[in-house]
Amino acid sequence: MAAMKPRTGDGPLEVTKEGRGIVMRVPLEGGGRLVVEMSPDEAKALGDELASVTVARPPKADSTG
């Protein structure tokens, strides 16, 4: 039997491997969580899409020299 977790929206984003699938739990404003189960291929595609819209910040320049 799976461990029961409290039904709150507090806490970090969680991603776990459960069986052959990947489960992502996203906390929502106002409480609750969005729970999405996906295949490894779908998780890779999601990661690629998120990476394509995420702007990487350049490292801060060292001001000592």
Short mmCIF file of N, CA and C in Angstrom, two decimals:
data_model
loop_
_atom_site.label_atom_id
_atom_site.label_comp_id
_atom_site.label_asym_id
_atom_site.label_seq_id
_atom_site.Cartn_x
_atom_site.Cartn_y
_atom_site.Cartn_z
N MET A 1 0.85 -1.18 0.00
CA MET A 1 0.00 0.00 0.00
C MET A 1 0.89 1.24 0.00
N ALA A 2 0.54 2.20 -0.80
CA ALA A 2 1.33 3.43 -0.90
C ALA A 2 1.16 4.27 0.37
N ALA A 3 2.20 5.00 0.69
CA ALA A 3 2.14 5.89 1.85
C ALA A 3 1.17 7.03 1.57
N MET A 4 0.38 7.38 2.56
CA MET A 4 -0.57 8.47 2.41
C MET A 4 0.12 9.78 2.75
N LYS A 5 -0.07 10.77 1.92
CA LYS A 5 0.51 12.09 2.16
C LYS A 5 -0.63 13.07 2.40
N PRO A 6 -0.39 14.10 3.21
CA PRO A 6 -1.44 15.09 3.42
C PRO A 6 -1.78 15.80 2.13
N ARG A 7 -3.03 16.16 1.96
CA ARG A 7 -3.49 16.83 0.75
C ARG A 7 -3.37 18.34 0.90
N THR A 8 -2.15 18.83 0.83
CA THR A 8 -1.94 20.27 0.90
C THR A 8 -1.18 20.71 -0.32
N GLY A 9 -1.23 21.98 -0.63
CA GLY A 9 -0.47 22.53 -1.74
C GLY A 9 0.90 23.00 -1.32
N ASP A 10 1.19 22.90 -0.03
CA ASP A 10 2.49 23.33 0.46
C ASP A 10 3.55 22.32 0.07
N GLY A 11 4.74 22.81 -0.14
CA GLY A 11 5.84 21.91 -0.43
C GLY A 11 6.37 22.11 -1.83
N PRO A 12 7.47 21.44 -2.11
CA PRO A 12 8.12 21.62 -3.40
C PRO A 12 7.47 20.79 -4.50
N LEU A 13 7.86 21.10 -5.72
CA LEU A 13 7.52 20.27 -6.86
C LEU A 13 8.15 18.90 -6.62
N GLU A 14 7.42 17.83 -6.89
CA GLU A 14 7.95 16.49 -6.70
C GLU A 14 7.84 15.72 -8.01
N VAL A 15 8.88 14.95 -8.32
CA VAL A 15 8.84 14.05 -9.47
C VAL A 15 9.38 12.72 -8.99
N THR A 16 8.59 11.65 -9.17
CA THR A 16 9.01 10.32 -8.73
C THR A 16 8.75 9.31 -9.83
N LYS A 17 9.54 8.24 -9.81
CA LYS A 17 9.32 7.13 -10.73
C LYS A 17 8.46 6.12 -9.99
N GLU A 18 7.32 5.80 -10.56
CA GLU A 18 6.40 4.84 -9.94
C GLU A 18 6.07 3.78 -10.98
N GLY A 19 6.56 2.58 -10.77
CA GLY A 19 6.37 1.53 -11.77
C GLY A 19 7.12 1.88 -13.04
N ARG A 20 6.42 1.82 -14.17
CA ARG A 20 7.05 2.19 -15.44
C ARG A 20 6.80 3.64 -15.80
N GLY A 21 6.05 4.36 -14.98
CA GLY A 21 5.72 5.75 -15.28
C GLY A 21 6.46 6.72 -14.38
N ILE A 22 6.32 8.00 -14.71
CA ILE A 22 6.90 9.09 -13.95
C ILE A 22 5.74 9.97 -13.48
N VAL A 23 5.71 10.28 -12.19
CA VAL A 23 4.62 11.08 -11.62
C VAL A 23 5.17 12.42 -11.16
N MET A 24 4.55 13.50 -11.64
CA MET A 24 4.95 14.86 -11.27
C MET A 24 3.81 15.47 -10.46
N ARG A 25 4.16 16.02 -9.29
CA ARG A 25 3.18 16.68 -8.43
C ARG A 25 3.56 18.14 -8.30
N VAL A 26 2.68 19.01 -8.77
CA VAL A 26 2.94 20.45 -8.78
C VAL A 26 2.01 21.13 -7.78
N PRO A 27 2.55 21.81 -6.74
CA PRO A 27 1.68 22.51 -5.80
C PRO A 27 0.97 23.68 -6.48
N LEU A 28 -0.28 23.89 -6.13
CA LEU A 28 -1.09 24.95 -6.73
C LEU A 28 -1.39 26.04 -5.72
N GLU A 29 -1.53 27.26 -6.20
CA GLU A 29 -1.96 28.35 -5.32
C GLU A 29 -3.36 28.05 -4.84
N GLY A 30 -3.62 28.32 -3.59
CA GLY A 30 -4.94 28.05 -3.03
C GLY A 30 -5.07 26.63 -2.49
N GLY A 31 -4.00 25.86 -2.57
CA GLY A 31 -4.02 24.50 -2.04
C GLY A 31 -4.19 23.45 -3.13
N GLY A 32 -3.86 22.26 -2.78
CA GLY A 32 -3.97 21.14 -3.71
C GLY A 32 -2.73 20.99 -4.57
N ARG A 33 -2.76 19.95 -5.36
CA ARG A 33 -1.64 19.65 -6.26
C ARG A 33 -2.19 19.19 -7.60
N LEU A 34 -1.47 19.54 -8.64
CA LEU A 34 -1.73 19.00 -9.97
C LEU A 34 -0.85 17.76 -10.08
N VAL A 35 -1.45 16.60 -10.32
CA VAL A 35 -0.70 15.35 -10.43
C VAL A 35 -0.79 14.87 -11.87
N VAL A 36 0.39 14.66 -12.49
CA VAL A 36 0.45 14.22 -13.88
C VAL A 36 1.32 12.98 -13.95
N GLU A 37 0.79 11.92 -14.56
CA GLU A 37 1.58 10.71 -14.79
C GLU A 37 1.94 10.66 -16.26
N MET A 38 3.21 10.35 -16.55
CA MET A 38 3.66 10.33 -17.94
C MET A 38 4.68 9.22 -18.14
N SER A 39 4.91 8.89 -19.41
CA SER A 39 5.93 7.90 -19.75
C SER A 39 7.30 8.57 -19.75
N PRO A 40 8.37 7.79 -19.73
CA PRO A 40 9.71 8.40 -19.83
C PRO A 40 9.88 9.24 -21.10
N ASP A 41 9.31 8.80 -22.22
CA ASP A 41 9.40 9.58 -23.46
C ASP A 41 8.67 10.92 -23.33
N GLU A 42 7.50 10.90 -22.70
CA GLU A 42 6.76 12.15 -22.49
C GLU A 42 7.51 13.07 -21.54
N ALA A 43 8.15 12.51 -20.51
CA ALA A 43 8.93 13.33 -19.57
C ALA A 43 10.10 13.98 -20.29
N LYS A 44 10.76 13.25 -21.18
CA LYS A 44 11.88 13.81 -21.94
C LYS A 44 11.38 14.94 -22.84
N ALA A 45 10.25 14.73 -23.52
CA ALA A 45 9.69 15.77 -24.38
C ALA A 45 9.31 17.01 -23.57
N LEU A 46 8.73 16.82 -22.38
CA LEU A 46 8.40 17.95 -21.51
C LEU A 46 9.66 18.69 -21.10
N GLY A 47 10.69 17.96 -20.72
CA GLY A 47 11.96 18.59 -20.34
C GLY A 47 12.55 19.40 -21.48
N ASP A 48 12.49 18.85 -22.70
CA ASP A 48 13.01 19.57 -23.87
C ASP A 48 12.23 20.86 -24.12
N GLU A 49 10.90 20.79 -24.00
CA GLU A 49 10.07 21.98 -24.21
C GLU A 49 10.34 23.04 -23.14
N LEU A 50 10.47 22.61 -21.89
CA LEU A 50 10.77 23.57 -20.81
C LEU A 50 12.14 24.20 -21.01
N ALA A 51 13.11 23.40 -21.44
CA ALA A 51 14.46 23.94 -21.68
C ALA A 51 14.45 24.95 -22.82
N SER A 52 13.59 24.75 -23.81
CA SER A 52 13.57 25.66 -24.96
C SER A 52 13.00 27.04 -24.61
N VAL A 53 12.20 27.13 -23.56
CA VAL A 53 11.62 28.42 -23.18
C VAL A 53 12.27 29.03 -21.94
N THR A 54 13.22 28.32 -21.36
CA THR A 54 13.92 28.81 -20.18
C THR A 54 15.19 29.52 -20.62
N VAL A 55 15.35 30.76 -20.17
CA VAL A 55 16.53 31.54 -20.52
C VAL A 55 17.58 31.32 -19.45
N ALA A 56 18.73 30.82 -19.85
CA ALA A 56 19.83 30.62 -18.90
C ALA A 56 20.51 31.95 -18.64
N ARG A 57 20.75 32.24 -17.38
CA ARG A 57 21.43 33.49 -17.01
C ARG A 57 22.93 33.26 -17.04
N PRO A 58 23.68 34.20 -17.61
CA PRO A 58 25.14 34.05 -17.60
C PRO A 58 25.67 34.18 -16.17
N PRO A 59 26.80 33.54 -15.86
CA PRO A 59 27.35 33.66 -14.51
C PRO A 59 27.74 35.10 -14.21
N LYS A 60 27.64 35.47 -12.93
CA LYS A 60 28.02 36.83 -12.52
C LYS A 60 29.51 37.02 -12.70
N ALA A 61 29.88 38.19 -13.20
CA ALA A 61 31.30 38.51 -13.38
C ALA A 61 31.94 38.77 -12.03
N ASP A 62 33.16 38.35 -11.88
CA ASP A 62 33.91 38.57 -10.64
C ASP A 62 34.39 40.02 -10.63
N SER A 63 33.97 40.80 -9.66
CA SER A 63 34.29 42.23 -9.62
C SER A 63 35.63 42.52 -8.94
N THR A 64 36.38 41.48 -8.59
CA THR A 64 37.65 41.71 -7.89
C THR A 64 38.81 41.95 -8.84
N GLY A 65 38.66 41.69 -10.10
CA GLY A 65 39.84 41.86 -10.89
C GLY A 65 39.57 42.30 -12.24
#
